[in-house]
Coordinates of C-alpha atoms in Angstrom, one line a residue:
X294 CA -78.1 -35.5 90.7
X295 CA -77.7 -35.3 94.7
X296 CA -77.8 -38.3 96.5
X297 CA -80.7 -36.4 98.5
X298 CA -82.5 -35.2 95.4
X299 CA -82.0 -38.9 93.9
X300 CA -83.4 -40.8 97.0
X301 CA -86.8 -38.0 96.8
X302 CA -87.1 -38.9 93.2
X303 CA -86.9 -42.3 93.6
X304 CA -88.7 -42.8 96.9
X305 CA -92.4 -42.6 95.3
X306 CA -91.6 -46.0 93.4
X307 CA -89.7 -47.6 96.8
X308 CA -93.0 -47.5 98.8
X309 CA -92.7 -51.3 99.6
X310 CA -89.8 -53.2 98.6
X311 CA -89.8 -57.1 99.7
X312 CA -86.0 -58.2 100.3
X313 CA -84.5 -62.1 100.5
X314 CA -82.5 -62.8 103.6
X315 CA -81.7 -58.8 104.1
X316 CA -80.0 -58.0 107.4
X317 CA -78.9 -55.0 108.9
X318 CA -75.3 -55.7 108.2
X319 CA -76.4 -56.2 104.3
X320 CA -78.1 -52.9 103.4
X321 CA -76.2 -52.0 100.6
X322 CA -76.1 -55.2 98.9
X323 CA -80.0 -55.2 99.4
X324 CA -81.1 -53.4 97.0
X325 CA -79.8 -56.1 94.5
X326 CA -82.7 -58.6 96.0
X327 CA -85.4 -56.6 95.6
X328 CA -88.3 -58.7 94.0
X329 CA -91.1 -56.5 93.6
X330 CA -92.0 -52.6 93.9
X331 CA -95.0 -52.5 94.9
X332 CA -96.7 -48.9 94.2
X333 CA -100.6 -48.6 94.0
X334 CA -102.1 -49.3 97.6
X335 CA -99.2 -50.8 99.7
X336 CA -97.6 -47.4 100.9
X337 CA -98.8 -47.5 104.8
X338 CA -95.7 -49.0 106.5
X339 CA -93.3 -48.4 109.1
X340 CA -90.1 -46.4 107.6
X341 CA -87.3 -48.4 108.4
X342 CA -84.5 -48.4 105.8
X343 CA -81.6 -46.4 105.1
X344 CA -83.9 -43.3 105.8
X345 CA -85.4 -43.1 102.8
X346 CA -88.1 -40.3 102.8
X347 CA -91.3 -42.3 101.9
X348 CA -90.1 -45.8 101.9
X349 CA -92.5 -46.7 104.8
X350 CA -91.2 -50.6 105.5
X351 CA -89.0 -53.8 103.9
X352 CA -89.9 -57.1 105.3
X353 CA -88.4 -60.0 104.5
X354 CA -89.8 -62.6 102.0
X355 CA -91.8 -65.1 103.5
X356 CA -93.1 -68.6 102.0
X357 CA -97.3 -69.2 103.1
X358 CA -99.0 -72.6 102.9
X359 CA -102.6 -73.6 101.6
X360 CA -105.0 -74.3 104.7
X361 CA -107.8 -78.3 102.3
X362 CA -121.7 -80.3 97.6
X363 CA -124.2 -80.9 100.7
X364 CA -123.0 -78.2 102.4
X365 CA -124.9 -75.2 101.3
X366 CA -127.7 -77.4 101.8
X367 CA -127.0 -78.3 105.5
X368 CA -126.5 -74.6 106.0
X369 CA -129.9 -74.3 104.8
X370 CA -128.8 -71.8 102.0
X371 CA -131.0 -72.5 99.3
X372 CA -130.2 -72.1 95.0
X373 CA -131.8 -69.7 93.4
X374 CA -132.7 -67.0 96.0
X375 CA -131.3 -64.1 95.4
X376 CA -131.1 -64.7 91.3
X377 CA -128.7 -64.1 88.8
X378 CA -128.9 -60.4 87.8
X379 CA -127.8 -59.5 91.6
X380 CA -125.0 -62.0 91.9
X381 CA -123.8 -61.8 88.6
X382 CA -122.9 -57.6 89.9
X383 CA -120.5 -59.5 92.7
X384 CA -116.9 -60.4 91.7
X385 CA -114.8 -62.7 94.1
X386 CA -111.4 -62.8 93.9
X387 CA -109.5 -65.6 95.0
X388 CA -105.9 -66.2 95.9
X389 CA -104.8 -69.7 95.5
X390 CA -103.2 -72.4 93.2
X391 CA -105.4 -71.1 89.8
X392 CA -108.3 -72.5 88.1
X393 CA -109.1 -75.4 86.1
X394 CA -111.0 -72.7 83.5
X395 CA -112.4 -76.3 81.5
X396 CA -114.2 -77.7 84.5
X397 CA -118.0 -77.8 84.2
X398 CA -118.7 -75.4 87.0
X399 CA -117.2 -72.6 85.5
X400 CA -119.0 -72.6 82.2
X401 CA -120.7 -69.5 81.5
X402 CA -124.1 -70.4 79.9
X403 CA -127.1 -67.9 80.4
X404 CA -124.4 -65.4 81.9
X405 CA -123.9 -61.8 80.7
X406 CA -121.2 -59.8 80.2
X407 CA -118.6 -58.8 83.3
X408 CA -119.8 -56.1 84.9
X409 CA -119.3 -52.7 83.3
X410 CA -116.7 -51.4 86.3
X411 CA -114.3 -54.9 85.6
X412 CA -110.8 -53.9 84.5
X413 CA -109.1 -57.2 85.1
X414 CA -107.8 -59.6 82.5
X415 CA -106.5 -62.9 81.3
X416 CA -102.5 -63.0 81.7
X417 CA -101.1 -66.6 80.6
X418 CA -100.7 -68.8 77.4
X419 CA -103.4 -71.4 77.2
X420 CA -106.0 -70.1 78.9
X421 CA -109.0 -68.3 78.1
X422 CA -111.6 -66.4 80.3
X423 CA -115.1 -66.2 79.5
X424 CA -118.1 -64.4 81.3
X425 CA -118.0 -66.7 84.6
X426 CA -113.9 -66.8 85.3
X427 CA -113.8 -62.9 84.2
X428 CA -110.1 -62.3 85.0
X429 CA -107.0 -64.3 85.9
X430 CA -103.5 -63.8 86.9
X431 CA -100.4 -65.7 88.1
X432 CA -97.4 -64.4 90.5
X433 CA -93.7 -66.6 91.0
X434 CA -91.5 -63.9 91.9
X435 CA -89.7 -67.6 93.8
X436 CA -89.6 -69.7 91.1
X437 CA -91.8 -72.2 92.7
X438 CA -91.8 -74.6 89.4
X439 CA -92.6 -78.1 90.0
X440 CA -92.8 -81.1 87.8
X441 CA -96.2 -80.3 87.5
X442 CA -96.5 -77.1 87.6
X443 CA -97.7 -74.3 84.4
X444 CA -97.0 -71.2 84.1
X445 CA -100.1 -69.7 83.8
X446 CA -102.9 -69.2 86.0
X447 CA -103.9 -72.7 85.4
X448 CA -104.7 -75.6 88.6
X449 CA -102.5 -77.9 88.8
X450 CA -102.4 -78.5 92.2
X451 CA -106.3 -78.9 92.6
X452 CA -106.5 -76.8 95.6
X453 CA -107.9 -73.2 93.7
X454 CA -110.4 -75.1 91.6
X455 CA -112.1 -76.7 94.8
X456 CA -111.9 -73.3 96.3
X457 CA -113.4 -71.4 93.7
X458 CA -116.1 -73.9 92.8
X459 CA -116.8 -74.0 96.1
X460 CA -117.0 -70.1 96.7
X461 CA -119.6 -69.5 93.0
X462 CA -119.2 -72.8 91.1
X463 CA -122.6 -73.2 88.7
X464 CA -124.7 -76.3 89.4
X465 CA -123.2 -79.5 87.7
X466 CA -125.8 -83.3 87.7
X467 CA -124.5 -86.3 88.7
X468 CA -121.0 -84.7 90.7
X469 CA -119.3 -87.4 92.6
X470 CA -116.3 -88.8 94.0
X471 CA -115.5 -92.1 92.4
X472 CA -119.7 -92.2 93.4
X473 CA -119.7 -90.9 96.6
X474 CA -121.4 -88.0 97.2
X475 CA -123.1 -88.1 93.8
X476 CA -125.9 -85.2 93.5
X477 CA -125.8 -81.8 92.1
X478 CA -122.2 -79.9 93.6
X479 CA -123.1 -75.7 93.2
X480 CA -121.3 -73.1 95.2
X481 CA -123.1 -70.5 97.1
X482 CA -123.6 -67.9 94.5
X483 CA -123.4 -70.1 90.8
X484 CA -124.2 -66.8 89.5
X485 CA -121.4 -64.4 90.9
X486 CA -118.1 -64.2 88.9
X487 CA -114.8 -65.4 89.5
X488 CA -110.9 -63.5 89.2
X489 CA -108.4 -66.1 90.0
X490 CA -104.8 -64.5 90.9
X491 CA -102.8 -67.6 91.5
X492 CA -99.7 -67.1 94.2
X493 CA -99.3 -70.8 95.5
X494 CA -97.7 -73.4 93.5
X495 CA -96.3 -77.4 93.8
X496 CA -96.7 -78.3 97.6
X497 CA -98.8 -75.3 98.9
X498 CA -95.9 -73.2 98.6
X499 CA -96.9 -69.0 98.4
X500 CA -94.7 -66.3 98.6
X501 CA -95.5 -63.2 100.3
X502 CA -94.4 -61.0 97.9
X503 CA -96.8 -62.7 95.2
X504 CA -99.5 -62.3 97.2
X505 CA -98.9 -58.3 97.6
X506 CA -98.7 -58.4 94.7
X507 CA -102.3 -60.4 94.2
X508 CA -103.8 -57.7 96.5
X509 CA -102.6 -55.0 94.3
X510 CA -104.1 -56.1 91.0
X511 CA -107.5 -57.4 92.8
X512 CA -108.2 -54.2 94.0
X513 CA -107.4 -52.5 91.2
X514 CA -109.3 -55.3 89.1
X515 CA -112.6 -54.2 91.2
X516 CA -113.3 -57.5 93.0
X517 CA -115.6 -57.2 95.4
X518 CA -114.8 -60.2 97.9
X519 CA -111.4 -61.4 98.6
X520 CA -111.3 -65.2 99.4
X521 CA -107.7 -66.0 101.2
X522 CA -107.5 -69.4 102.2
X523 CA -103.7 -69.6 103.0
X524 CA -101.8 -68.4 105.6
X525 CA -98.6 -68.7 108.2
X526 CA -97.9 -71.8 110.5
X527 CA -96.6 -69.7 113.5
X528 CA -97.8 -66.1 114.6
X529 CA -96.4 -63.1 112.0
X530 CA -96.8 -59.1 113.5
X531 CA -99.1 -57.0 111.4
X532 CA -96.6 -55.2 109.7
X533 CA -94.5 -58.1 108.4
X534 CA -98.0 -60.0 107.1
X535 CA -99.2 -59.8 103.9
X536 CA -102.4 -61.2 104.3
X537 CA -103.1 -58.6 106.8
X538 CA -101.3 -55.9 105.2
X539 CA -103.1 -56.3 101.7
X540 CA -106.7 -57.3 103.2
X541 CA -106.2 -53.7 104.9
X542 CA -105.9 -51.8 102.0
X543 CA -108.6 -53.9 100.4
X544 CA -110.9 -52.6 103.5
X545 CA -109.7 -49.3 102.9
X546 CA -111.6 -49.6 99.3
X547 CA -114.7 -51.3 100.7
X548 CA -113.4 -54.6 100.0
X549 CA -113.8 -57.5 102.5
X550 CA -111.3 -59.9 102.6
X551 CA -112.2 -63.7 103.9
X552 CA -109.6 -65.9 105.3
X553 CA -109.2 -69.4 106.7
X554 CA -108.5 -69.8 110.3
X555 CA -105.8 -72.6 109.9
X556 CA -105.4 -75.7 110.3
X557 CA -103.3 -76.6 113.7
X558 CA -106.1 -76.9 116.0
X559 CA -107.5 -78.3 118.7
X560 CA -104.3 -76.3 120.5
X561 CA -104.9 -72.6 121.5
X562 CA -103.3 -69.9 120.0
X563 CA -103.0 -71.5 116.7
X564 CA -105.6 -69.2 114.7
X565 CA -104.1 -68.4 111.6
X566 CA -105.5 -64.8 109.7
X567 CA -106.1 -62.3 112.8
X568 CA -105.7 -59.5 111.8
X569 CA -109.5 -57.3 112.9
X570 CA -110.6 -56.3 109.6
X571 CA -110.5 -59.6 108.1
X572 CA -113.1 -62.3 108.7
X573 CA -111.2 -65.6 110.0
X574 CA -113.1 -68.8 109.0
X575 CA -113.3 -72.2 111.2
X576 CA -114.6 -75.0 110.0
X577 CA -117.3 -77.2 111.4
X578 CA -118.5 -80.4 110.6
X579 CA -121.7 -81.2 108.2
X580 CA -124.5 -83.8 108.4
X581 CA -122.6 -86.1 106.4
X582 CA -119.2 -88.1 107.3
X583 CA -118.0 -91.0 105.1
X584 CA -117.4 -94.2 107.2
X585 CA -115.3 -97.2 105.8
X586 CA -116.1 -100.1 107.9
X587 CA -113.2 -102.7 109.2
X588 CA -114.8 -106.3 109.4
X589 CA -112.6 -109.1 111.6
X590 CA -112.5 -112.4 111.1
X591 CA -114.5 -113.3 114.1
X592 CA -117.3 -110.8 112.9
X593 CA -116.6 -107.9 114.6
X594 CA -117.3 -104.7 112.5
X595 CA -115.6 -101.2 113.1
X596 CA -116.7 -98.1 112.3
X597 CA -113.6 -96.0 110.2
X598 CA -113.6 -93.2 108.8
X599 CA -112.3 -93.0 105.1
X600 CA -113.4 -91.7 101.5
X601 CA -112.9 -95.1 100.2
X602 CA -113.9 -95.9 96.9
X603 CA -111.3 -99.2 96.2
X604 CA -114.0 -102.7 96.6
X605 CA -112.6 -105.8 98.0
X606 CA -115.8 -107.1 97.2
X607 CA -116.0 -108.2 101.2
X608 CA -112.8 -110.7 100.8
X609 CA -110.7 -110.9 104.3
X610 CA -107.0 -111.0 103.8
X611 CA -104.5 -111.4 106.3
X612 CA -104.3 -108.7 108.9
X613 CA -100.6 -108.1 110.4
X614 CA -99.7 -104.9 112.7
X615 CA -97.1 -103.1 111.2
X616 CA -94.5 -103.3 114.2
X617 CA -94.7 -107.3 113.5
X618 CA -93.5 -106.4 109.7
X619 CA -90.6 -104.7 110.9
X620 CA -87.6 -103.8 108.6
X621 CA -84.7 -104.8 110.8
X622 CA -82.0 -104.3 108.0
X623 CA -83.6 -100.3 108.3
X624 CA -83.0 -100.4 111.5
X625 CA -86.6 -99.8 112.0
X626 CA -87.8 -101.4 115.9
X627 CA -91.1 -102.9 116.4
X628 CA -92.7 -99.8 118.2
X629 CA -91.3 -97.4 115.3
X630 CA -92.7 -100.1 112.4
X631 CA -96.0 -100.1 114.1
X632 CA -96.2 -96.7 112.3
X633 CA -95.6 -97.7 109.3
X634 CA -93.1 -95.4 108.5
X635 CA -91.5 -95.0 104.8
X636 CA -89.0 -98.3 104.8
X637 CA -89.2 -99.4 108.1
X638 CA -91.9 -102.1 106.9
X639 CA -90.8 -105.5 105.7
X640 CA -92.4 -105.8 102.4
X641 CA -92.2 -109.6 102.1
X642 CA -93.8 -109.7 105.3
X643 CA -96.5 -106.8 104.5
X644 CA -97.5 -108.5 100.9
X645 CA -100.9 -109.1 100.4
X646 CA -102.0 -108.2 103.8
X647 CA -103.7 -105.3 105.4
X648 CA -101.6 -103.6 107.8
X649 CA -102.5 -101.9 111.0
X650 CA -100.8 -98.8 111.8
X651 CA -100.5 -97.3 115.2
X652 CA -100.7 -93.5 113.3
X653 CA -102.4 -91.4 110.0
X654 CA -100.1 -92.2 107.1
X655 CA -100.8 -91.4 103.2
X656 CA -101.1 -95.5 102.6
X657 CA -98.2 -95.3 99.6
X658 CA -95.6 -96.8 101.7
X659 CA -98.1 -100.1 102.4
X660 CA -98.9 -99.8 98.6
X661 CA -95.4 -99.5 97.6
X662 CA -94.6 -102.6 100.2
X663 CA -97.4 -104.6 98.1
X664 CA -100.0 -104.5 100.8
X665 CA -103.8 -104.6 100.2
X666 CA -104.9 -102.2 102.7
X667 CA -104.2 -100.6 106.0
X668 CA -106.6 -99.5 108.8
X669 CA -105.0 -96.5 110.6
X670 CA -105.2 -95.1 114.0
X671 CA -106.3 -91.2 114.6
X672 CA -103.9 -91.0 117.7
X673 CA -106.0 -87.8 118.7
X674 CA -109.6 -89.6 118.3
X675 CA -111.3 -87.1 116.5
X676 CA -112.6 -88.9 113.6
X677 CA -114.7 -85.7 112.4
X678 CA -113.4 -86.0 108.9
X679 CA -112.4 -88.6 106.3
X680 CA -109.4 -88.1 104.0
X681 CA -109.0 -90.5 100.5
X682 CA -106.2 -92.6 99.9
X683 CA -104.9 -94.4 97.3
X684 CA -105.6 -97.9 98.1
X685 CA -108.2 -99.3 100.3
X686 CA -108.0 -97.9 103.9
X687 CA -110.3 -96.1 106.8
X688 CA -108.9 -94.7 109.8
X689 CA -110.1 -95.9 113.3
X690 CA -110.3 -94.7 117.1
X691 CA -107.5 -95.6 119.3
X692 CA -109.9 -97.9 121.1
X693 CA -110.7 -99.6 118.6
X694 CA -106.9 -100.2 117.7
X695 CA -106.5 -102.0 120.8
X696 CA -109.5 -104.5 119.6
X697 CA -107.9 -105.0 116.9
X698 CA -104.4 -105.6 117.9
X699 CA -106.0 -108.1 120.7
X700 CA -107.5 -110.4 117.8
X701 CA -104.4 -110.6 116.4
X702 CA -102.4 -111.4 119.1
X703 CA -105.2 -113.9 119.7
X704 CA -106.1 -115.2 116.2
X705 CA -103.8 -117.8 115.1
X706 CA -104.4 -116.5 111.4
X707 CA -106.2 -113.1 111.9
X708 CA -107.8 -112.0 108.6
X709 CA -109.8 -108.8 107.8
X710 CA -111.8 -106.6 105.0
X711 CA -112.8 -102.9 104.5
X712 CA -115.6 -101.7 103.3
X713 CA -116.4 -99.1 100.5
X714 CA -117.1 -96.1 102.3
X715 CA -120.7 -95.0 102.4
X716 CA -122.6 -91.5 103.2
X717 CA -123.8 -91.8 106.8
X718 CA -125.9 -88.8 108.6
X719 CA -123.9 -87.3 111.6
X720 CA -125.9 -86.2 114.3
X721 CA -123.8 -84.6 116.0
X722 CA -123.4 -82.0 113.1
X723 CA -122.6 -78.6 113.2
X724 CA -119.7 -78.7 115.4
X725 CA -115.8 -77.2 115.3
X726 CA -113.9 -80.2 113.4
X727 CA -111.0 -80.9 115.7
X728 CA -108.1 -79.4 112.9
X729 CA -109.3 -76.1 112.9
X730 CA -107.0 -73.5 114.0
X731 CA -108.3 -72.2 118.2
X732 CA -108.0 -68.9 119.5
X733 CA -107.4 -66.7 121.6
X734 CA -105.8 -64.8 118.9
X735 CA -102.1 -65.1 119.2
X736 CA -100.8 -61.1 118.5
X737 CA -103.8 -59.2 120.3
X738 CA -105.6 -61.8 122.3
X739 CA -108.3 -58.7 122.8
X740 CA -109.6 -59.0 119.4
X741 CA -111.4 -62.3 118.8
X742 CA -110.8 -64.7 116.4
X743 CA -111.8 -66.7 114.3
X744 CA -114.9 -64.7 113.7
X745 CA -117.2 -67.5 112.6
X746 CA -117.6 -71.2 111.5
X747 CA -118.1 -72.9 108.3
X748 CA -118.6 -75.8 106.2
X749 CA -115.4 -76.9 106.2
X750 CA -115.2 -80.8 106.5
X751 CA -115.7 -83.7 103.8
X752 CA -116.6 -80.7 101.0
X753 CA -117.2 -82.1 97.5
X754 CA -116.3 -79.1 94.8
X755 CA -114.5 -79.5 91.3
X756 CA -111.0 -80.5 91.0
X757 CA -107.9 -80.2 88.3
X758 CA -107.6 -82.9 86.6
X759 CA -104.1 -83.1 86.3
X760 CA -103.6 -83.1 90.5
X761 CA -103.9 -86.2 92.6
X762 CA -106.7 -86.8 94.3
X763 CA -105.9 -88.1 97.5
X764 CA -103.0 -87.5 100.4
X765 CA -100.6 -89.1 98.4
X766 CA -98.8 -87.1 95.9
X767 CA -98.0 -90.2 93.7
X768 CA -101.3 -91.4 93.6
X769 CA -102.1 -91.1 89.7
X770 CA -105.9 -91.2 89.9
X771 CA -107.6 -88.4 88.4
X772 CA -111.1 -87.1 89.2
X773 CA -113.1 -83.9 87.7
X774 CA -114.5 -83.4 91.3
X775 CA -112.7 -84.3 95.0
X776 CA -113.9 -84.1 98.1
X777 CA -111.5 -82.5 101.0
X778 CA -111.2 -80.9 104.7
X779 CA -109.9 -77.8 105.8
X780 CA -110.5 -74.2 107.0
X781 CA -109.1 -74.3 103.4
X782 CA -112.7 -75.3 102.4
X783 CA -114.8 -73.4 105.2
X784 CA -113.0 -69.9 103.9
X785 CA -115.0 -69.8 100.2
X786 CA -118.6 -70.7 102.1
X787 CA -118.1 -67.5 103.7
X788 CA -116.8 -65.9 101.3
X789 CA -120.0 -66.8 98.7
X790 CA -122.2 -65.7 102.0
X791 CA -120.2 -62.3 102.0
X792 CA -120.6 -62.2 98.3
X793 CA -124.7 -62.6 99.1
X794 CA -125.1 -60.1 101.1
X795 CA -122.9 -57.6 98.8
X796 CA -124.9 -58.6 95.8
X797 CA -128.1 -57.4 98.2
X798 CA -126.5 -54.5 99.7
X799 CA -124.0 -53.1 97.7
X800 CA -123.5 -50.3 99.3
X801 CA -122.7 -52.0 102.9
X802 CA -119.4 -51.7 104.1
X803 CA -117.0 -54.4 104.4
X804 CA -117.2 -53.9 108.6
X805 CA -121.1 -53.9 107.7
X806 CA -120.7 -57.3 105.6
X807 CA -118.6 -58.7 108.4
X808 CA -121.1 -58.0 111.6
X809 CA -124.4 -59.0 109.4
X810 CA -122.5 -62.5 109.6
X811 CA -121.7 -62.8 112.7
X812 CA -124.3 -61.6 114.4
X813 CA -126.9 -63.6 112.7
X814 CA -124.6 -67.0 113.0
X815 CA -126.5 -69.6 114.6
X816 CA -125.0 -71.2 118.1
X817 CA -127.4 -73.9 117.6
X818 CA -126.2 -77.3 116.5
X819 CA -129.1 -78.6 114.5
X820 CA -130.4 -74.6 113.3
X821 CA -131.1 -74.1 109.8
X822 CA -130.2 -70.6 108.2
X823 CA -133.4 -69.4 106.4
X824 CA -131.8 -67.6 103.3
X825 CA -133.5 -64.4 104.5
X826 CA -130.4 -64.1 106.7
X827 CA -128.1 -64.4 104.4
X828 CA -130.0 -61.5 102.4
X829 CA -130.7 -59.0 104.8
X830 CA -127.5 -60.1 106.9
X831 CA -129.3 -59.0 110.8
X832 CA -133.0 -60.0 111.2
X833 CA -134.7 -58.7 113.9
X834 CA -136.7 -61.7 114.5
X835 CA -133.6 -63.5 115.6
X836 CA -131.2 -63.5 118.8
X837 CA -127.7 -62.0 117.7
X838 CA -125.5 -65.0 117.0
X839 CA -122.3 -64.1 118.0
X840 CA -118.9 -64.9 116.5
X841 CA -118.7 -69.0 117.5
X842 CA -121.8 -69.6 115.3
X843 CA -122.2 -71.2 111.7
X844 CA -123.3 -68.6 109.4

């Protein structure tokens, strides 16, 4: 066969071809790193190699990272409105790290069968669907195996389970983390079902061709709503983005496609997600924040913020700043111990002591140097969400770091205690948490983005119980629910309000689905939602919300 007849009989199966470090100098040899072909939607791009009639584009493989129980009922989204016969019609699909399919908010009593158009499946060993998680699927075209990793479309990272639980997890008594938070954790529609397609792996690591490739099968599936919360850390063009490319042809087919807005904010220009037929999702605070008091020797209490569950039972150990516990021999200074960096603390001097950092750390290299706790310093002084750690710890304002460092300096043996961390009521709720991602949007800074808020900070939702439950990796706790920040976390609340209005309005476009949310978002701080809003999407009764509100 011709070389030209060859090229036109293979050019329907070259409609997208993702290549590993391809150059222009390298086009013959690229061919050998093709990955994937993709063939059912993906055939919209550019044409740019070797002038191959209907080979649209070839972008290079790119590696994406993940974005991290009260909040439906802040939002004022209430259980049981719509029912189950219209939400059990909606399927979400989700791209993320799997599903733990065992967890107690996927179980499928009372539930029918998937919905007569379904055509997805189960692909994996040890793992069965049932009539809540209707279809699951795993991509590694990378190899991305970790220690802990499965191959299957199985959680082990914890991220996907909190997502999905999040997004249409069924109610579950008594949730809690560790006892915080306890009460009945539910996602927005308990009722709709789930299709997990699991393209990130160990360390939030997602390849771009994998998550094509996810787009591909969930359309074809017959999800309904695409929850993305993923994305890049710097500004990607249209045509070399898969989120954007596969969300597009998931438009095309009526499909809306929710994604998180990042997480690199306050700064501007750091939205994540942009592209305009997408809905981005920022995340805002709730009424809730978990504060982990710091009590002095001299009486003074601090306020921290901290998911801490570990009890000293309100015993004061000795307090030291780090940069007094430097590691000399590590060459480590005062100023640079004050940190607390890994091995640039003393750890004879650190023993048994809490340990005042001068920045946010993950706590295991005071652990690992013997110490009993550390208060930490948010350098930034947001303190709109807590994080867990894996020995007792709360973060506190740079203000308060100074009052802290002064007793010591003028304490001849300063001692200190924190606190269990309890539920408080923030006032100041709803408002942008200070990590999520700002606009204006970085490629076209016409179109607007993000699009709308979200619950996104301190969010209880089930967890994998084979992934750690706090910010350090080696932590070997394990918990069947977790609570976590992150547009990561605000992306599934929209996505279960998109689902809503779908399972109403079936017929409304994903452009339709889109506007009903943003124009009925509330700019108000203390607002309620009725669910009516949700429902209908627009009421007439209200002002048009705009695209900064909560939903």
């Amino acid at each position: 066969m011709a070389k030209a007849g060859l090229l036109s009989f293979l050019c329907p199966l070259l409609a997208v071809a993702f290549l590993v470090h391809c150059h222009a100098s390298e086009k013959k040899s690229a061919a050998k790193e093709i990955l994937r072909r993709h063939i059912p939607t993906t055939r919209c791009w550019r044409a740019s190699w070797e002038e191959m009639e209907g080979v649209v584009s070839v972008i290079p493989n790119r590696i994406l990272k993940l974005h991290t129980t009260r909040s439906w009922d802040f939002v004022g989204f209430s259980k049981g409105t719509l029912g189950a016969p219209l939400e059990g019609n909606v399927v979400i699909g989700l791209l993320d790290t799997g599903i733990w399919p065992e967890s107690e908010s996927f179980n499928d009593e009372g539930m029918s069968a998937p919905p007569a158009k379904w055509k997805g499946k189960c692909v994996g060993a040890n793992f069965t669907c049932n009539n809540k998680i209707i279809g699951a699927r795993w991509y590694n075209s990378e190899n991305f195996f970790g220690t802990t990793d499965l191959p299957s479309p199985r959680d082990s990272e914890g991220h996907g389970t909190h997502t999905s639980s999040t997004a249409a997890g069924r109610e579950v008594q008594g949730a809690s983390y560790f006892g915080l938070a306890e009460g009945v954790a539910r996602g927005g529609v308990p009722n709709a079902r789930i299709a997990m397609y699991k393209v990130c792996w160990s360390f939030g690591l997602c390849s771009s061709a994998d998550i094509l490739a996810a787009f591909d099968d969930a359309i074809a599936d017959g999800v309904d709503i695409i929850s993305v919360s993923l994305g890049y850390d710097l500004p990607i063009p249209y045509m070399e983005d898969p989120i954007a490319i596969g969300s597009f042809h998931a438009m095309k087919k009526g499909i809306l496609t929710s994604n998180s807005a990042g997480n690199s904010g306050p700064y501007p220009y750091s939205v994540s997600n942009y592209a305009p037929w997408t809905l981005t999702v920022a995340a805002n605070t709730i009424d809730r924040k978990f504060v982990a008091q710091v009590v002095l020797g001299n009486g003074q209490v601090l306020i921290g913020l901290s998911i801490n569950n570990f009890d000293l039972n309100g015993t004061p150990y000795p307090l030291i700043w780090g940069g007094d516990a430097a590691n000399f021999s590590a060459g480590a200074s005062p100023a640079i111990a004050g940190y607390c960096f890994p091995r640039y603390l003393n750890s004879y001097k650190v023993e048994r002591k809490i340990v005042l950092c001068d920045a946010m750390v993950t706590g295991s290299q005071i652990l690992k140097a013997n110490g009993v706790g550390v208060i930490m310093t948010d350098s930034f002084d947001s303190l709109d969400s807590a994080s867990s750690f894996p020995l007792p710890a709360t973060v506190i304002s740079n203000e308060d770091r100074v009052k802290v460092l002064n007793y010591i300096r003028t304490t001849e043996n300063p001692i200190a205690t924190i606190l269990v961390a309890q539920g408080w009521k923030d006032v100041m709720a709803a408002s942008v948490v200070s990590f999520s991602s700002r606009g204006p949007n970085p490629i076209t800074p016409d179109i607007l983005k993000p699009d709308i808020t979200a619950p996104g900070a301190d969010i209880l939702a089930a967890w994998s119980p084979l992934a750690h439950p706090s910010i350090d990796r080696k932590d070997t706790r394990r918990v069947n629910f977790n609570i976590i920040s992150g547009t990561s976390m605000s992306c599934p609340h929209a996505s279960a309000a998109a689902a809503y209005v779908k399972a109403g309005h079936p017929n409304w476009s994903p452009a339709a689905i889109k506007s009903a949310l943003m124009t009925t978002g509330s700019h108000c701080l203390h607002g309620r939602a009725p669910p009516g809003r949700f429902f209908a999407g627009i009421d007439p009764r209200l002002d048009a919300g705009g695209h900064h509100g909560k939903f």
